[in-house]
């Protein structure tokens, strides 16, 4: 049973471009969480999704950021018109409904030039 | 809002020695998660505690949650180089695995 998968592992974008980060949860997991880890800072919650629904997006910046978890396929975190301050490691975690464990993926390291 | 403090921020321990990392919450927790992160990598799930007074062990790592469910400790016995990394505690306040993380404890093991 593969763990949580994220791709790409490293992503370089120039200012103003779009970044798309993908997260495939563990098999059987229907809950996905996105976190951001800024350099020298802790992990911050961004958004919590279930299939086709955004449950909690209280940690998402109001502009340029969006997330989805379609019925089929991976969860996508999309950042439009990236700025240097978006450079960070983005982690997703998944859990099964009612479970009390959340497993993290290896992260995507976004660098904005 | 939930505040989670970890102490110490960094720790240097000689191989073979025991050590303890603490995590204190400003609110009563639904659950408390411990993770380990190696530089440049993802988080490895260690343990999750939910009940007041609960204690769990895995290999040489023991985690405890106090009766009030506001403080947890992670204890490593006879530390090894493989234990080096950043230890993060995460607080679950609502039972939905939406976690608030502490800033981490950076553990270095020296020979």
mmCIF file of C-alpha atoms in Angstrom:
data_model
loop_
_atom_site.group_PDB
_atom_site.id
_atom_site.type_symbol
_atom_site.label_atom_id
_atom_site.label_comp_id
_atom_site.label_asym_id
_atom_site.label_seq_id
_atom_site.Cartn_x
_atom_site.Cartn_y
_atom_site.Cartn_z
ATOM 1 C CA UNK A 1 0.000 0.000 0.000
ATOM 2 C CA UNK A 2 1.751 3.108 -1.233
ATOM 3 C CA UNK A 3 1.915 6.082 1.077
ATOM 4 C CA UNK A 4 0.778 9.605 0.319
ATOM 5 C CA UNK A 5 2.321 10.717 -2.948
ATOM 6 C CA UNK A 6 3.089 14.239 -3.989
ATOM 7 C CA UNK A 7 4.440 15.563 -7.238
ATOM 8 C CA UNK A 8 6.456 17.235 -8.303
ATOM 9 C CA UNK A 9 8.920 17.011 -5.434
ATOM 10 C CA UNK A 10 10.595 20.211 -6.542
ATOM 11 C CA UNK A 11 9.045 22.999 -8.587
ATOM 12 C CA UNK A 12 10.680 26.174 -9.809
ATOM 13 C CA UNK A 13 8.556 29.017 -11.110
ATOM 14 C CA UNK A 14 9.197 32.607 -12.102
ATOM 15 C CA UNK A 15 7.157 35.390 -10.575
ATOM 16 C CA UNK A 16 3.749 35.624 -12.179
ATOM 17 C CA UNK A 17 3.580 31.995 -13.322
ATOM 18 C CA UNK A 18 1.183 29.379 -12.026
ATOM 19 C CA UNK A 19 2.129 26.482 -9.759
ATOM 20 C CA UNK A 20 0.144 23.241 -9.581
ATOM 21 C CA UNK A 21 0.897 20.821 -6.791
ATOM 22 C CA UNK A 22 -0.582 17.334 -6.763
ATOM 23 C CA UNK A 23 -1.361 15.006 -3.912
ATOM 24 C CA UNK A 24 -2.536 11.417 -4.190
ATOM 25 C CA UNK A 25 -3.818 10.200 -0.822
ATOM 26 C CA UNK A 26 -3.262 6.743 0.531
ATOM 27 C CA UNK A 27 -5.597 4.088 -0.806
ATOM 28 C CA UNK A 28 -8.890 4.211 1.025
ATOM 29 C CA UNK A 29 -8.336 7.715 2.380
ATOM 30 C CA UNK A 30 -10.985 10.280 1.539
ATOM 31 C CA UNK A 31 -9.697 13.216 3.603
ATOM 32 C CA UNK A 32 -6.891 15.443 2.363
ATOM 33 C CA UNK A 33 -5.147 18.282 4.187
ATOM 34 C CA UNK A 34 -2.677 20.791 2.776
ATOM 35 C CA UNK A 35 -0.034 22.474 4.938
ATOM 36 C CA UNK A 36 2.652 25.009 4.156
ATOM 37 C CA UNK A 37 6.057 25.189 5.803
ATOM 38 C CA UNK A 38 7.828 28.468 5.262
ATOM 39 C CA UNK A 39 11.604 28.601 5.734
ATOM 40 C CA UNK A 40 12.494 28.463 9.424
ATOM 41 C CA UNK A 41 8.819 28.345 10.402
ATOM 42 C CA UNK A 42 6.440 25.662 11.536
ATOM 43 C CA UNK A 43 3.801 23.897 9.535
ATOM 44 C CA UNK A 44 0.637 25.894 8.972
ATOM 45 C CA UNK A 45 -2.710 24.426 8.033
ATOM 46 C CA UNK A 46 -4.108 25.642 4.735
ATOM 47 C CA UNK A 47 -7.136 23.625 3.673
ATOM 48 C CA UNK A 48 -9.062 20.442 4.451
ATOM 49 C CA UNK A 49 -10.922 18.661 1.669
ATOM 50 C CA UNK A 50 -13.023 15.588 1.195
ATOM 51 C CA UNK A 51 -13.966 14.216 -2.199
ATOM 52 C CA UNK A 52 -15.461 17.097 -4.207
ATOM 53 C CA UNK A 53 -15.880 19.255 -1.107
ATOM 54 C CA UNK A 54 -13.860 21.908 0.661
ATOM 55 C CA UNK A 55 -14.501 21.412 4.367
ATOM 56 C CA UNK A 56 -12.253 24.053 5.894
ATOM 57 C CA UNK A 57 -10.179 26.604 4.014
ATOM 58 C CA UNK A 58 -9.507 28.924 6.928
ATOM 59 C CA UNK A 59 -5.753 28.751 6.368
ATOM 60 C CA UNK A 60 -5.779 29.577 2.674
ATOM 61 C CA UNK A 61 -4.696 33.030 1.518
ATOM 62 C CA UNK A 62 -7.722 34.875 0.155
ATOM 63 C CA UNK A 63 -6.259 35.474 -3.253
ATOM 64 C CA UNK A 64 -4.348 33.407 -5.825
ATOM 65 C CA UNK A 65 -4.658 30.110 -3.920
ATOM 66 C CA UNK A 66 -7.228 27.417 -4.612
ATOM 67 C CA UNK A 67 -7.577 23.723 -3.907
ATOM 68 C CA UNK A 68 -9.700 20.900 -5.185
ATOM 69 C CA UNK A 69 -10.144 17.188 -4.611
ATOM 70 C CA UNK A 70 -12.161 15.813 -7.516
ATOM 71 C CA UNK A 71 -14.110 12.591 -7.547
ATOM 72 C CA UNK A 72 -11.391 11.021 -9.653
ATOM 73 C CA UNK A 73 -7.729 11.865 -9.508
ATOM 74 C CA UNK A 74 -5.412 13.624 -7.098
ATOM 75 C CA UNK A 75 -6.002 16.694 -4.992
ATOM 76 C CA UNK A 76 -4.594 19.845 -6.587
ATOM 77 C CA UNK A 77 -3.272 22.930 -4.846
ATOM 78 C CA UNK A 78 -3.091 25.745 -7.358
ATOM 79 C CA UNK A 79 -1.203 28.992 -6.881
ATOM 80 C CA UNK A 80 -1.746 31.659 -9.497
ATOM 81 C CA UNK A 81 0.663 34.501 -10.241
ATOM 82 C CA UNK A 82 3.258 33.227 -7.790
ATOM 83 C CA UNK A 83 5.384 35.658 -5.793
ATOM 84 C CA UNK A 84 8.674 35.055 -3.981
ATOM 85 C CA UNK A 85 6.871 34.819 -0.657
ATOM 86 C CA UNK A 86 5.133 31.674 -1.916
ATOM 87 C CA UNK A 87 8.464 29.817 -1.821
ATOM 88 C CA UNK A 88 7.957 27.081 0.744
ATOM 89 C CA UNK A 89 7.487 23.381 1.244
ATOM 90 C CA UNK A 90 3.903 22.298 0.698
ATOM 91 C CA UNK A 91 2.811 19.093 2.391
ATOM 92 C CA UNK A 92 -0.361 17.151 2.052
ATOM 93 C CA UNK A 93 -1.686 14.617 4.511
ATOM 94 C CA UNK A 94 -4.469 12.099 4.183
ATOM 95 C CA UNK A 95 -6.636 10.135 6.550
ATOM 96 C CA UNK A 96 -9.530 7.723 6.374
ATOM 97 C CA UNK A 97 -12.969 8.745 7.506
ATOM 98 C CA UNK A 98 -13.166 8.586 11.277
ATOM 99 C CA UNK A 99 -9.526 7.613 11.634
ATOM 100 C CA UNK A 100 -7.237 9.234 14.123
ATOM 101 C CA UNK A 101 -4.054 9.080 12.075
ATOM 102 C CA UNK A 102 -2.940 11.502 9.407
ATOM 103 C CA UNK A 103 -0.106 10.460 7.109
ATOM 104 C CA UNK A 104 1.995 13.012 5.325
ATOM 105 C CA UNK A 105 3.474 13.003 1.870
ATOM 106 C CA UNK A 106 7.111 13.910 1.152
ATOM 107 C CA UNK A 107 6.196 17.465 0.202
ATOM 108 C CA UNK A 108 6.667 19.710 -2.810
ATOM 109 C CA UNK A 109 9.338 22.353 -2.509
ATOM 110 C CA UNK A 110 8.325 25.402 -4.469
ATOM 111 C CA UNK A 111 10.948 27.970 -5.373
ATOM 112 C CA UNK A 112 9.871 31.232 -6.963
ATOM 113 C CA UNK A 113 12.600 33.089 -8.799
ATOM 114 C CA UNK B 1 -6.781 30.343 18.809
ATOM 115 C CA UNK B 2 -4.748 27.293 19.643
ATOM 116 C CA UNK B 3 -1.154 27.877 20.694
ATOM 117 C CA UNK B 4 1.307 25.054 20.893
ATOM 118 C CA UNK B 5 4.728 25.442 22.432
ATOM 119 C CA UNK B 6 7.543 22.974 22.168
ATOM 120 C CA UNK B 7 10.629 22.870 24.331
ATOM 121 C CA UNK B 8 13.468 22.851 23.959
ATOM 122 C CA UNK B 9 13.799 24.380 20.491
ATOM 123 C CA UNK B 10 17.003 22.461 19.942
ATOM 124 C CA UNK B 11 18.731 19.667 21.744
ATOM 125 C CA UNK B 12 22.193 18.162 21.417
ATOM 126 C CA UNK B 13 22.562 14.798 23.077
ATOM 127 C CA UNK B 14 25.378 12.323 23.256
ATOM 128 C CA UNK B 15 24.626 8.967 21.695
ATOM 129 C CA UNK B 16 23.257 6.556 24.252
ATOM 130 C CA UNK B 17 21.752 9.207 26.499
ATOM 131 C CA UNK B 18 18.071 9.678 27.241
ATOM 132 C CA UNK B 19 16.152 12.809 26.340
ATOM 133 C CA UNK B 20 12.712 14.393 26.680
ATOM 134 C CA UNK B 21 10.850 16.844 24.450
ATOM 135 C CA UNK B 22 7.793 18.682 25.732
ATOM 136 C CA UNK B 23 4.717 20.053 24.024
ATOM 137 C CA UNK B 24 2.263 22.339 25.823
ATOM 138 C CA UNK B 25 -1.110 23.457 24.554
ATOM 139 C CA UNK B 26 -3.087 26.523 25.545
ATOM 140 C CA UNK B 27 -6.301 24.501 25.134
ATOM 141 C CA UNK B 28 -7.539 21.044 26.007
ATOM 142 C CA UNK B 29 -6.756 18.722 23.161
ATOM 143 C CA UNK B 30 -8.915 16.248 21.319
ATOM 144 C CA UNK B 31 -5.736 14.515 20.188
ATOM 145 C CA UNK B 32 -2.013 15.077 20.149
ATOM 146 C CA UNK B 33 0.199 13.846 17.305
ATOM 147 C CA UNK B 34 3.957 13.401 17.258
ATOM 148 C CA UNK B 35 5.890 13.448 13.992
ATOM 149 C CA UNK B 36 9.528 13.327 13.031
ATOM 150 C CA UNK B 37 10.894 15.252 10.069
ATOM 151 C CA UNK B 38 14.295 14.866 8.510
ATOM 152 C CA UNK B 39 15.684 17.890 6.711
ATOM 153 C CA UNK B 40 14.205 18.197 3.256
ATOM 154 C CA UNK B 41 11.807 15.330 3.747
ATOM 155 C CA UNK B 42 8.248 14.708 4.783
ATOM 156 C CA UNK B 43 6.817 13.968 8.195
ATOM 157 C CA UNK B 44 6.941 10.504 9.657
ATOM 158 C CA UNK B 45 4.027 9.664 11.924
ATOM 159 C CA UNK B 46 5.215 8.480 15.326
ATOM 160 C CA UNK B 47 2.250 8.340 17.676
ATOM 161 C CA UNK B 48 -1.156 9.781 18.406
ATOM 162 C CA UNK B 49 -2.504 10.233 21.937
ATOM 163 C CA UNK B 50 -6.105 10.918 22.733
ATOM 164 C CA UNK B 51 -6.941 9.913 26.288
ATOM 165 C CA UNK B 52 -5.859 11.757 29.394
ATOM 166 C CA UNK B 53 -2.998 9.918 31.039
ATOM 167 C CA UNK B 54 -2.386 7.839 27.925
ATOM 168 C CA UNK B 55 1.076 6.517 27.217
ATOM 169 C CA UNK B 56 2.326 4.834 24.055
ATOM 170 C CA UNK B 57 5.677 3.342 23.142
ATOM 171 C CA UNK B 58 7.310 2.339 19.906
ATOM 172 C CA UNK B 59 10.798 0.897 20.009
ATOM 173 C CA UNK B 60 12.769 3.373 22.149
ATOM 174 C CA UNK B 61 10.298 6.244 21.936
ATOM 175 C CA UNK B 62 7.585 6.815 24.554
ATOM 176 C CA UNK B 63 4.962 9.528 24.408
ATOM 177 C CA UNK B 64 2.631 10.574 27.217
ATOM 178 C CA UNK B 65 -0.393 12.844 27.453
ATOM 179 C CA UNK B 66 -1.207 14.375 30.820
ATOM 180 C CA UNK B 67 -4.546 13.933 32.568
ATOM 181 C CA UNK B 68 -5.718 17.409 31.632
ATOM 182 C CA UNK B 69 -4.853 16.731 27.976
ATOM 183 C CA UNK B 70 -2.840 19.908 27.607
ATOM 184 C CA UNK B 71 0.709 18.667 27.845
ATOM 185 C CA UNK B 72 2.597 15.862 26.171
ATOM 186 C CA UNK B 73 6.137 14.608 26.437
ATOM 187 C CA UNK B 74 8.212 12.507 24.074
ATOM 188 C CA UNK B 75 10.968 10.486 25.668
ATOM 189 C CA UNK B 76 13.756 8.722 23.806
ATOM 190 C CA UNK B 77 15.776 6.102 25.623
ATOM 191 C CA UNK B 78 19.390 5.312 24.704
ATOM 192 C CA UNK B 79 19.431 7.716 21.753
ATOM 193 C CA UNK B 80 20.964 6.694 18.428
ATOM 194 C CA UNK B 81 22.109 8.689 15.382
ATOM 195 C CA UNK B 82 18.940 7.559 13.592
ATOM 196 C CA UNK B 83 16.892 9.561 16.096
ATOM 197 C CA UNK B 84 18.330 12.842 14.822
ATOM 198 C CA UNK B 85 15.826 15.154 13.138
ATOM 199 C CA UNK B 86 13.080 17.625 13.906
ATOM 200 C CA UNK B 87 10.292 16.489 16.185
ATOM 201 C CA UNK B 88 6.935 18.138 15.740
ATOM 202 C CA UNK B 89 3.853 17.928 17.904
ATOM 203 C CA UNK B 90 0.496 18.592 16.316
ATOM 204 C CA UNK B 91 -2.717 19.444 18.155
ATOM 205 C CA UNK B 92 -6.118 18.258 17.043
ATOM 206 C CA UNK B 93 -8.812 20.367 18.673
ATOM 207 C CA UNK B 94 -11.886 19.122 16.874
ATOM 208 C CA UNK B 95 -11.335 15.474 16.041
ATOM 209 C CA UNK B 96 -10.948 16.086 12.321
ATOM 210 C CA UNK B 97 -7.153 15.782 12.027
ATOM 211 C CA UNK B 98 -6.834 19.473 11.171
ATOM 212 C CA UNK B 99 -3.629 20.009 13.058
ATOM 213 C CA UNK B 100 -1.937 22.995 14.621
ATOM 214 C CA UNK B 101 1.787 22.394 14.862
ATOM 215 C CA UNK B 102 4.427 23.486 17.277
ATOM 216 C CA UNK B 103 7.600 25.034 15.916
ATOM 217 C CA UNK B 104 9.536 21.841 16.405
ATOM 218 C CA UNK B 105 12.520 20.577 18.352
ATOM 219 C CA UNK B 106 15.735 20.003 16.420
ATOM 220 C CA UNK B 107 17.526 16.976 17.850
ATOM 221 C CA UNK B 108 21.207 16.359 17.159
ATOM 222 C CA UNK B 109 22.916 13.184 18.314
ATOM 223 C CA UNK B 110 26.672 13.366 18.759
ATOM 224 C CA UNK B 111 28.993 10.361 19.031
#
